[in-house]
PDB file of C-alpha atoms in Angstrom:
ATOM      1  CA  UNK A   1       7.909  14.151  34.861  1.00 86.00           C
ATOM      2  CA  UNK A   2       5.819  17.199  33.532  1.00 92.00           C
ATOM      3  CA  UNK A   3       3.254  16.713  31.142  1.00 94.00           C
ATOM      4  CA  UNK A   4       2.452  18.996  28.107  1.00 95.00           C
ATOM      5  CA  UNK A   5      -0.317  19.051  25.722  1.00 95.00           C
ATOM      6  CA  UNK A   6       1.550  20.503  22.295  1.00 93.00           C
ATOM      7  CA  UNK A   7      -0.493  21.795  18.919  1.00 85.00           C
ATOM      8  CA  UNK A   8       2.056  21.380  16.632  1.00 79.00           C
ATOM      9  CA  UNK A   9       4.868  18.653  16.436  1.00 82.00           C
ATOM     10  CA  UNK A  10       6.410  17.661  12.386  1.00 84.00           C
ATOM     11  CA  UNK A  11       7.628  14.346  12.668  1.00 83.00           C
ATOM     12  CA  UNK A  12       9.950  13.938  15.487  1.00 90.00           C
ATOM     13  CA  UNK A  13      10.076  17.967  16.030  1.00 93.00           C
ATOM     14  CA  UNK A  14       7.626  19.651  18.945  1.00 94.00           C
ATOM     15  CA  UNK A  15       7.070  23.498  19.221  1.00 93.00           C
ATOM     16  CA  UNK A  16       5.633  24.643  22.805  1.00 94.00           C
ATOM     17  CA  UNK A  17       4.150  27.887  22.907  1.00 91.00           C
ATOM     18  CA  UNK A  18       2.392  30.257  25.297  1.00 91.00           C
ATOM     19  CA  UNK A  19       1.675  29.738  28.653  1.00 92.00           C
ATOM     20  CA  UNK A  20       3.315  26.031  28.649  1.00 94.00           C
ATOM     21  CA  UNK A  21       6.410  27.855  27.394  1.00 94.00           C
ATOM     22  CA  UNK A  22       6.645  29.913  30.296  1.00 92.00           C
ATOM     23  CA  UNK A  23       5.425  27.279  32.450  1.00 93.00           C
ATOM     24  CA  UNK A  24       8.557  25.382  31.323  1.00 94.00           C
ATOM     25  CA  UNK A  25      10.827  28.090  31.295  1.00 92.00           C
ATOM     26  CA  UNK A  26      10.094  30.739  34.074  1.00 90.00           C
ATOM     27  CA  UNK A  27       8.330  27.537  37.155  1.00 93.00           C
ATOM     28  CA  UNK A  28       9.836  24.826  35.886  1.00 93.00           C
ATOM     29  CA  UNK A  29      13.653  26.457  34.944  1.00 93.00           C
ATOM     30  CA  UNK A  30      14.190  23.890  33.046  1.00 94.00           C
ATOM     31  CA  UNK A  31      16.931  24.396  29.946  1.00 93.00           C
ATOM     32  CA  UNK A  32      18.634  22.357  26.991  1.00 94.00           C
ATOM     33  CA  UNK A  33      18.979  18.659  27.858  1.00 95.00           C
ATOM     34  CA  UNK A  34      15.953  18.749  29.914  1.00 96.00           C
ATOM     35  CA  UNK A  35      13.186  16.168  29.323  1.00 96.00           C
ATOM     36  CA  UNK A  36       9.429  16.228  29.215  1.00 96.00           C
ATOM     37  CA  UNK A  37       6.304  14.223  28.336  1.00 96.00           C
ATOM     38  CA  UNK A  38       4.422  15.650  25.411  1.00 95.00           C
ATOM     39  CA  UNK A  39       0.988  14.450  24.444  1.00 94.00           C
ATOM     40  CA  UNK A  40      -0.147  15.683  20.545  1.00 91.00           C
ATOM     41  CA  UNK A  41      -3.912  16.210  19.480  1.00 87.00           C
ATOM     42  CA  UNK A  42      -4.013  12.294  18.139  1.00 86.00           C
ATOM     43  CA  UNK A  43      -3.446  11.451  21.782  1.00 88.00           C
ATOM     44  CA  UNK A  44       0.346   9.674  21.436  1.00 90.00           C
ATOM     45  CA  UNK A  45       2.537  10.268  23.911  1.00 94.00           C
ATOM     46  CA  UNK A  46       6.440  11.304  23.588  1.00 95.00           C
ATOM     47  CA  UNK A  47       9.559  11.236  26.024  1.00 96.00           C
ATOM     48  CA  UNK A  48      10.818  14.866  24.553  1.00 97.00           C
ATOM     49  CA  UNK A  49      14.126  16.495  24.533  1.00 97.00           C
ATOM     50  CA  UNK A  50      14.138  20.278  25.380  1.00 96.00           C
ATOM     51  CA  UNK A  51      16.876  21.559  22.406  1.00 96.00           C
ATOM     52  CA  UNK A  52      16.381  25.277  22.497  1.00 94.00           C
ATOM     53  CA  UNK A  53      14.268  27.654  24.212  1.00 94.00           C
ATOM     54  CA  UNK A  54      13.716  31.103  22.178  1.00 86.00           C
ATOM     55  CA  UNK A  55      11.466  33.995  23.387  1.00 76.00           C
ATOM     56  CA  UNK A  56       8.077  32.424  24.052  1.00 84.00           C
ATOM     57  CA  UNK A  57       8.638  29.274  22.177  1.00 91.00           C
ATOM     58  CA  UNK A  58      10.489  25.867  23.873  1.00 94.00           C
ATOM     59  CA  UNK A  59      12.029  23.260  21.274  1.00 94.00           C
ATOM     60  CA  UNK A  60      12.046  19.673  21.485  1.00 96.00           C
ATOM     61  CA  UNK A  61      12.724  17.100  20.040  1.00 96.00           C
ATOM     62  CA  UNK A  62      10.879  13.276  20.317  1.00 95.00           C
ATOM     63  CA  UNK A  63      13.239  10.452  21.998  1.00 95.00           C
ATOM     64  CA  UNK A  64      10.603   8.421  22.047  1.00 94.00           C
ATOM     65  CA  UNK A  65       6.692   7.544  21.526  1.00 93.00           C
ATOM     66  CA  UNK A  66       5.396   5.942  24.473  1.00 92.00           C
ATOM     67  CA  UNK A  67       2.473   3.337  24.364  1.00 87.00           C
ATOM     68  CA  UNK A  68      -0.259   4.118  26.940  1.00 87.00           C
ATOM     69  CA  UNK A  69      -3.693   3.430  27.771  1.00 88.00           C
ATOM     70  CA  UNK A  70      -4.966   6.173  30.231  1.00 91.00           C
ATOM     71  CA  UNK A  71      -8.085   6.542  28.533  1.00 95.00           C
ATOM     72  CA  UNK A  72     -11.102   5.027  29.315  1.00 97.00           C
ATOM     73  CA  UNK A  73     -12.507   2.428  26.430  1.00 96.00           C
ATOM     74  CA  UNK A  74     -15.916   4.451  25.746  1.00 97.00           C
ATOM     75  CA  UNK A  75     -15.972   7.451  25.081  1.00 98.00           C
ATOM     76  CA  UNK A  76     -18.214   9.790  27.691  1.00 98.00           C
ATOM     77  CA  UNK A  77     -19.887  12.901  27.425  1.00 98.00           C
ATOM     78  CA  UNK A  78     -21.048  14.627  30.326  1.00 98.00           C
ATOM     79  CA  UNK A  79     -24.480  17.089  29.612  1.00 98.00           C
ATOM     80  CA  UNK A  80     -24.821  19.342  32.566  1.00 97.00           C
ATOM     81  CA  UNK A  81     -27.850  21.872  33.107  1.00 96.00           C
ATOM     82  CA  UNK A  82     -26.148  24.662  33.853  1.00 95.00           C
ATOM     83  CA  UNK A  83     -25.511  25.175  37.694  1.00 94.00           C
ATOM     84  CA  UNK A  84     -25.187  27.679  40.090  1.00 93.00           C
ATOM     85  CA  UNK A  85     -21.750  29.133  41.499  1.00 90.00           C
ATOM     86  CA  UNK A  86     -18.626  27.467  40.615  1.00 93.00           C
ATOM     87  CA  UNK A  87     -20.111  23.734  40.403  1.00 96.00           C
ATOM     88  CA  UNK A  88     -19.373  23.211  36.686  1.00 96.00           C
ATOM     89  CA  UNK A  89     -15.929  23.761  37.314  1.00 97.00           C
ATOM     90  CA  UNK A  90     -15.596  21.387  39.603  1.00 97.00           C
ATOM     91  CA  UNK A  91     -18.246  19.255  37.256  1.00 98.00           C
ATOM     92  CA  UNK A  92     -15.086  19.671  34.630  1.00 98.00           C
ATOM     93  CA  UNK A  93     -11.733  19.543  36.771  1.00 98.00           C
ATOM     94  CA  UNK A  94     -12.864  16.116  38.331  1.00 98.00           C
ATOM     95  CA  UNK A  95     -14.650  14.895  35.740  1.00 98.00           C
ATOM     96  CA  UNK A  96     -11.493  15.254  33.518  1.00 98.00           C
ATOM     97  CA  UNK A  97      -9.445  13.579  36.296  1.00 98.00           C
ATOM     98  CA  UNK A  98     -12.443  10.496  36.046  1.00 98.00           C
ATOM     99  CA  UNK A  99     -12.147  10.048  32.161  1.00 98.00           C
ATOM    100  CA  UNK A 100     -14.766  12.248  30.915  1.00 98.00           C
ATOM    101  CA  UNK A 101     -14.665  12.430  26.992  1.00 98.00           C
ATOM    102  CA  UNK A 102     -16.547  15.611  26.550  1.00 98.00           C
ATOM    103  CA  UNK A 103     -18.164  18.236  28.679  1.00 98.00           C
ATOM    104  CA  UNK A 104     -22.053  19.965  26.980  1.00 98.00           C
ATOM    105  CA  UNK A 105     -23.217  22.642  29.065  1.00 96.00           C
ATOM    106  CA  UNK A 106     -27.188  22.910  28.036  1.00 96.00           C
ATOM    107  CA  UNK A 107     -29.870  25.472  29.558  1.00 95.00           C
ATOM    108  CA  UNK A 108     -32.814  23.688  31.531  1.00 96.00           C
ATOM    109  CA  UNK A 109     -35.768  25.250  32.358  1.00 95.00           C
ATOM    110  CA  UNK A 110     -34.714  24.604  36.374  1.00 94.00           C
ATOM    111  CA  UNK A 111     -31.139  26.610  35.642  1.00 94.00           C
ATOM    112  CA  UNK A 112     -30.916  29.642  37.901  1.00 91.00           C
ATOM    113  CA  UNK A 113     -27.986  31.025  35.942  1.00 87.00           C
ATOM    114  CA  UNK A 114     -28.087  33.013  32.270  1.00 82.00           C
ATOM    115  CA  UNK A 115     -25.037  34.173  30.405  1.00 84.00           C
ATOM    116  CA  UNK A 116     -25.728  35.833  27.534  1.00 83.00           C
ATOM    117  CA  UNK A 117     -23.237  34.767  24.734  1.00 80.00           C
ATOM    118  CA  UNK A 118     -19.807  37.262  25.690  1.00 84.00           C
ATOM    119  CA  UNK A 119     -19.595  35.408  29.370  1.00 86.00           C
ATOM    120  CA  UNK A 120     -20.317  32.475  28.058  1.00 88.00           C
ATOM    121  CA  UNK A 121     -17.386  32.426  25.389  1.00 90.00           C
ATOM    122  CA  UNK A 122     -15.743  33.742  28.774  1.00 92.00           C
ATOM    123  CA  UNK A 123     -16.874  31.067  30.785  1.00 93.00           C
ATOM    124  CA  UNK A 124     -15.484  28.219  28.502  1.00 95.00           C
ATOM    125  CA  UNK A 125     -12.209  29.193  27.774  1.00 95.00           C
ATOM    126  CA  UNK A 126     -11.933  28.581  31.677  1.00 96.00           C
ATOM    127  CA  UNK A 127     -13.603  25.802  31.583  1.00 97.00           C
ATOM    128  CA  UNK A 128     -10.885  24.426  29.177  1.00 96.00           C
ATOM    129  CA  UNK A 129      -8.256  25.687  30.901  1.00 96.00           C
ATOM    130  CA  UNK A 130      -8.953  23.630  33.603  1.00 97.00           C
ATOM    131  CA  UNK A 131      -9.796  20.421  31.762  1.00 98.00           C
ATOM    132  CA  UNK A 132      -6.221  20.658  30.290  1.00 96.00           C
ATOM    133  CA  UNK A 133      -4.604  21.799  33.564  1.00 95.00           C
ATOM    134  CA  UNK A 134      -6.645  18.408  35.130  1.00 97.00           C
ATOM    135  CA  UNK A 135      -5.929  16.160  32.311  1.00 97.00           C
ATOM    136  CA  UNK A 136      -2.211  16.681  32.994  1.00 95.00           C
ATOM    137  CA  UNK A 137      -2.378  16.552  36.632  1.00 94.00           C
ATOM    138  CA  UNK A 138      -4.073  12.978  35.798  1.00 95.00           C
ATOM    139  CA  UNK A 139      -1.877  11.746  33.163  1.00 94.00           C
ATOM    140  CA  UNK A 140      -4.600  11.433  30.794  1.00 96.00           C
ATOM    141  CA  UNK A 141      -3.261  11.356  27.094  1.00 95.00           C
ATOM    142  CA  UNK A 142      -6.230  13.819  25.556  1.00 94.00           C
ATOM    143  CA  UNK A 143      -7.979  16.575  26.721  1.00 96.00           C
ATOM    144  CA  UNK A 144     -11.632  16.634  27.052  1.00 97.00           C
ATOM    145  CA  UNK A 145     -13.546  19.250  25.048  1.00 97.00           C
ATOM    146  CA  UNK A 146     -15.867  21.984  26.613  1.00 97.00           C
ATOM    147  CA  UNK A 147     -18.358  23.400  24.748  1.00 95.00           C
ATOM    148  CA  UNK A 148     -20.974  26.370  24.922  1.00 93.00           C
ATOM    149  CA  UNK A 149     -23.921  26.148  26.555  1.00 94.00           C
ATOM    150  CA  UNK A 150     -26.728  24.987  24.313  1.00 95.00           C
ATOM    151  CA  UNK A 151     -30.705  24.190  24.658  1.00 95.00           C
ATOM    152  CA  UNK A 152     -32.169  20.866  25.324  1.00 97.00           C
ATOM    153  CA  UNK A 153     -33.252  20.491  21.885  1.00 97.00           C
ATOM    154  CA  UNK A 154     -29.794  21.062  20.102  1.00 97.00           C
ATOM    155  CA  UNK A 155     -28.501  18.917  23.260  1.00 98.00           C
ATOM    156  CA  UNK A 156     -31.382  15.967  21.824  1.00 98.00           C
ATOM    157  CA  UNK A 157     -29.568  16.886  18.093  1.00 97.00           C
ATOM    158  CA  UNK A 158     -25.746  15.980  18.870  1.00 96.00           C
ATOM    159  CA  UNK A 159     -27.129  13.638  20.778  1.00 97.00           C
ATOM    160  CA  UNK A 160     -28.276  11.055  17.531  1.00 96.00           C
ATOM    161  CA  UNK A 161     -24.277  10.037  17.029  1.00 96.00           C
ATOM    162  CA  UNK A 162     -24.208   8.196  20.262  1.00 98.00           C
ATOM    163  CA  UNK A 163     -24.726   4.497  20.878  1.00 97.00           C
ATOM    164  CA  UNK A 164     -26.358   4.655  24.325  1.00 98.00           C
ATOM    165  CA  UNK A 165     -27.951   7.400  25.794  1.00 98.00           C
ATOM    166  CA  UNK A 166     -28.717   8.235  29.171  1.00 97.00           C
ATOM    167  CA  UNK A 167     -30.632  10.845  31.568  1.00 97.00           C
ATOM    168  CA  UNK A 168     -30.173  10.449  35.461  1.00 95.00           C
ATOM    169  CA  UNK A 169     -33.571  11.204  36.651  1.00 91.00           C
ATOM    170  CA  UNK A 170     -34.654  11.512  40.576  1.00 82.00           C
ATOM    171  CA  UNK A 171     -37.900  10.290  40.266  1.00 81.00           C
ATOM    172  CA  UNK A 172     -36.812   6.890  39.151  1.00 74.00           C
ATOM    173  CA  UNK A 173     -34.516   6.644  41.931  1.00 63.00           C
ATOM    174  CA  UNK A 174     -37.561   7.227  44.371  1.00 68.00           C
ATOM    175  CA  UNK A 175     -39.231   4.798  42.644  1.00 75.00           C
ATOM    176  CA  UNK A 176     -37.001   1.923  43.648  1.00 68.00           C
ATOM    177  CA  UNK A 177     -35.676   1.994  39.468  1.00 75.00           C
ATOM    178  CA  UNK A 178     -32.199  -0.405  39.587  1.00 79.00           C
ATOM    179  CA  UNK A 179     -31.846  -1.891  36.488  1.00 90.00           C
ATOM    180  CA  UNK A 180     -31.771   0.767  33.592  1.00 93.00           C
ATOM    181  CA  UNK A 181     -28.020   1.675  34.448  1.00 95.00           C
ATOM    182  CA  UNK A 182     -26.593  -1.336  35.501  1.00 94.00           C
ATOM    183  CA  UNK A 183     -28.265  -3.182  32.205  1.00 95.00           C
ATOM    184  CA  UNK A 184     -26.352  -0.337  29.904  1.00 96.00           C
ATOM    185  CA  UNK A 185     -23.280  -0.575  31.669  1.00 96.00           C
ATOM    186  CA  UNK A 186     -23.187  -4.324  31.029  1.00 95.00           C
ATOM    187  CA  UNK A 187     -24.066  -3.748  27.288  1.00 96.00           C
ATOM    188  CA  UNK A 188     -20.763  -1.363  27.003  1.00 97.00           C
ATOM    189  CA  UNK A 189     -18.459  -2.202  24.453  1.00 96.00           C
ATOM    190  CA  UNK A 190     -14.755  -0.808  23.599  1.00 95.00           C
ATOM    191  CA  UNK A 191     -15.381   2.061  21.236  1.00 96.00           C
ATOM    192  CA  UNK A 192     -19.183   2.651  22.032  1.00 98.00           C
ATOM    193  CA  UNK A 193     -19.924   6.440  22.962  1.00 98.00           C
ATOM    194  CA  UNK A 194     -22.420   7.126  25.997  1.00 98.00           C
ATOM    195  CA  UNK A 195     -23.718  10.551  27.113  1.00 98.00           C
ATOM    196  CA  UNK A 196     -24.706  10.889  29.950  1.00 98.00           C
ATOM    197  CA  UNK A 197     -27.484  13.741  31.143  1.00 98.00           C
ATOM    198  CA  UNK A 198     -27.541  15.486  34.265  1.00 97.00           C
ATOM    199  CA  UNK A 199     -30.245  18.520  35.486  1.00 96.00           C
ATOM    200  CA  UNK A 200     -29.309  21.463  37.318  1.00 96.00           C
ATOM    201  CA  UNK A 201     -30.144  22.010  40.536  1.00 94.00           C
ATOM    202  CA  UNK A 202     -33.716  21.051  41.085  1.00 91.00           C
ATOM    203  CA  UNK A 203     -33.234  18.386  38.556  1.00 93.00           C
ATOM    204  CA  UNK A 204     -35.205  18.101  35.184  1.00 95.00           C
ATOM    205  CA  UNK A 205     -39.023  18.783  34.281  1.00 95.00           C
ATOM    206  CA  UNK A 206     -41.434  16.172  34.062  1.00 94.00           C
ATOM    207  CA  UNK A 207     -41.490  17.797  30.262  1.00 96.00           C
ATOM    208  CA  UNK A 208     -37.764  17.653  29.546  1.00 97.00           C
ATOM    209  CA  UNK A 209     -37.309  13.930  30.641  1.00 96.00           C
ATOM    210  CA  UNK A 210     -40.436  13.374  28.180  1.00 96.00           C
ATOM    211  CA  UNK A 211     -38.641  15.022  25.914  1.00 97.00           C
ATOM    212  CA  UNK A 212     -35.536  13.252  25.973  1.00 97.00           C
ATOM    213  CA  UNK A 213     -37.283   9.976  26.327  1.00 96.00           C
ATOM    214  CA  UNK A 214     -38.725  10.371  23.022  1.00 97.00           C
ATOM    215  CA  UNK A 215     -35.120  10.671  21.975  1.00 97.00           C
ATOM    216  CA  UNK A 216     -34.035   7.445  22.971  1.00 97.00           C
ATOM    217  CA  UNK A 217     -32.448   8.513  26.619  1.00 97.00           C
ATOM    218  CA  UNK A 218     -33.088   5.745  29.100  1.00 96.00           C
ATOM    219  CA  UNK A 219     -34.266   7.659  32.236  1.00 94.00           C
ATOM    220  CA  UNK A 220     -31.812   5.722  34.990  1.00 94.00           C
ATOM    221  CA  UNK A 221     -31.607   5.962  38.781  1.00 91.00           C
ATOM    222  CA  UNK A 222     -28.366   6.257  40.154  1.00 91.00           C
ATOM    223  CA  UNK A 223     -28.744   4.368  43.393  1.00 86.00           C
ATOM    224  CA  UNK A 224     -31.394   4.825  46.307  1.00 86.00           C
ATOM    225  CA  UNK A 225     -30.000   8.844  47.298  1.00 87.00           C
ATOM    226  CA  UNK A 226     -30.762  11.995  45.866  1.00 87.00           C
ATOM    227  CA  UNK A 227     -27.604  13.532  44.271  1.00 92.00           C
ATOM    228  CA  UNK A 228     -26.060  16.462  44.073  1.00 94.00           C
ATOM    229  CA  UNK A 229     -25.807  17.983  40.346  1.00 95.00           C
ATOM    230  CA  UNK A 230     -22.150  18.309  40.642  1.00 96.00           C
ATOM    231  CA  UNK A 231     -21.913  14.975  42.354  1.00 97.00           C
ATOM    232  CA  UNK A 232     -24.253  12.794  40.021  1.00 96.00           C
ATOM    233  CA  UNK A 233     -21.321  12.844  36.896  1.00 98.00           C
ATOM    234  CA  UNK A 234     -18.700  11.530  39.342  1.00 98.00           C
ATOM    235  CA  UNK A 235     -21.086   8.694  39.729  1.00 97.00           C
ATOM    236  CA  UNK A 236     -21.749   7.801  36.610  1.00 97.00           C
ATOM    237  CA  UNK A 237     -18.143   8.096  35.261  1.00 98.00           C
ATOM    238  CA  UNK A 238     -16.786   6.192  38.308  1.00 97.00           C
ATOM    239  CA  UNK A 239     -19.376   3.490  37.665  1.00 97.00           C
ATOM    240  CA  UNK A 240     -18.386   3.181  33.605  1.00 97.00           C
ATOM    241  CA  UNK A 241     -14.803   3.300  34.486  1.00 97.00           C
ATOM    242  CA  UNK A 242     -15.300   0.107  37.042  1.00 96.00           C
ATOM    243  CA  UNK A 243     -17.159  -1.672  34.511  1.00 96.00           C
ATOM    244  CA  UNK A 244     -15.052  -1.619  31.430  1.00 96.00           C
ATOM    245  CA  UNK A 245     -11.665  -1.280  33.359  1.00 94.00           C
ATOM    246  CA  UNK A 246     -11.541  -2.828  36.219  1.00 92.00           C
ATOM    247  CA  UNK A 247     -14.330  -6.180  35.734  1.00 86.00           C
ATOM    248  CA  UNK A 248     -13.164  -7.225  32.496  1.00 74.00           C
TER     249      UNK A 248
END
């Protein structure tokens, strides 16, 4: 059944506009009588009724609220230096699909790439165009926010609301570091928020991990390889999402 994430629904009444509209009416041909799955902002789910499709807006109204638990019980943020190419993307669409929370985009003194403040508003509304596009394709029941790119030190500032705190840093791993990540991940409660921070390519400055140190991040290995910067967040996500859904 096709899932739709709606912006405005009044009690048991939902309003699709835009491109889900069309989606619905000009891919999908679907008409009166036909039902959907609509997830709101506050993340509930409802079996919907279409009841009348007008111009570029589809009616429906709410047979029933589902109950489901798709998302994962802590609440991740994945901080990305900005990479090259078409990696964050893929940083986003499968790091949607994994549970991610939140995507932060933040400038490291190793990223290649600038965008000066017009490609980077362009840049994000694609980015959360695919996150919603993903999070339906998954059957997740919110869609992760994607922010613009910011420095390391207003990265270290939204970073004070979290309860654990994390930077993936190479240099532990070729130190033979194990236990920072797998002691946080055991620590994880339901509720608890964790970001997670990942360099660009060419990882993070002896400076920056300082930096973020000093800000309470835990500099963790994950595991005896070098990863990729577009691989390292499937990692970590895939490794809280086996620890807090599938062990307990």
């Amino acid at each position: 059944m096709q899932r739709y994430f709606v912006e405005k629904h009044v009690d048991n009444k939902i309003e699709i506009y835009g491109e889900d509209a069309r989606h619905i009416v000009k891919v999908m041909r679907m008409t009166s009588g036909d039902k959907v799955l609509c997830c709101t902002k506050e993340g509930k789910t409802a079996l919907s009724m279409i009841t009348e499709i007008a111009n570029d807006c589809v009616l429906l109204e709410v047979e029933e609220w589902q109950e489901e638990e798709k998302e994962l019980p802590i609440s991740v943020t994945i901080a990305n230096g900005l990479p090259k190419g078409d990696k964050l993307e893929l940083v986003i669409q499968k790091g949607t699909e994994l549970g991610a929370a939140e995507f932060i985009p933040f400038i490291a003194a190793r990223s290649i790439v600038k965008w000066d403040s017009k490609k980077a508003s362009k840049k994000v509304e694609r980015f959360k165009k695919i996150a919603k596009e993903a999070a339906e394709q998954s059957h997740r029941t919110v869609v992760p926010s994607v922010v613009e790119p910011c420095s390391l030190n207003k990265l270290i500032e939204v970073s004070e609301t979290y309860t654990h705190k994390i930077v993936a840093y190479e240099e532990e791993a070729k130190r033979g570091e194990k236990a920072n990540f797998a002691s946080i991940l055991s620590r994880l409660q339901k509720g608890d928020s964790i970001i997670i921070v990942v360099g660009p390519e060419g990882g993070l400055t002896e400076e920056e991990v300082e930096k973020l140190r000093q800000a309470n991040f835990v500099p963790c290995s994950f595991g005896p390889r070098i990863l990729r910067t577009e691989t390292a967040p499937f990692y970590a996500l895939s490794a809280v999402s086996y620890e807090t859904e599938l062990m307990r």
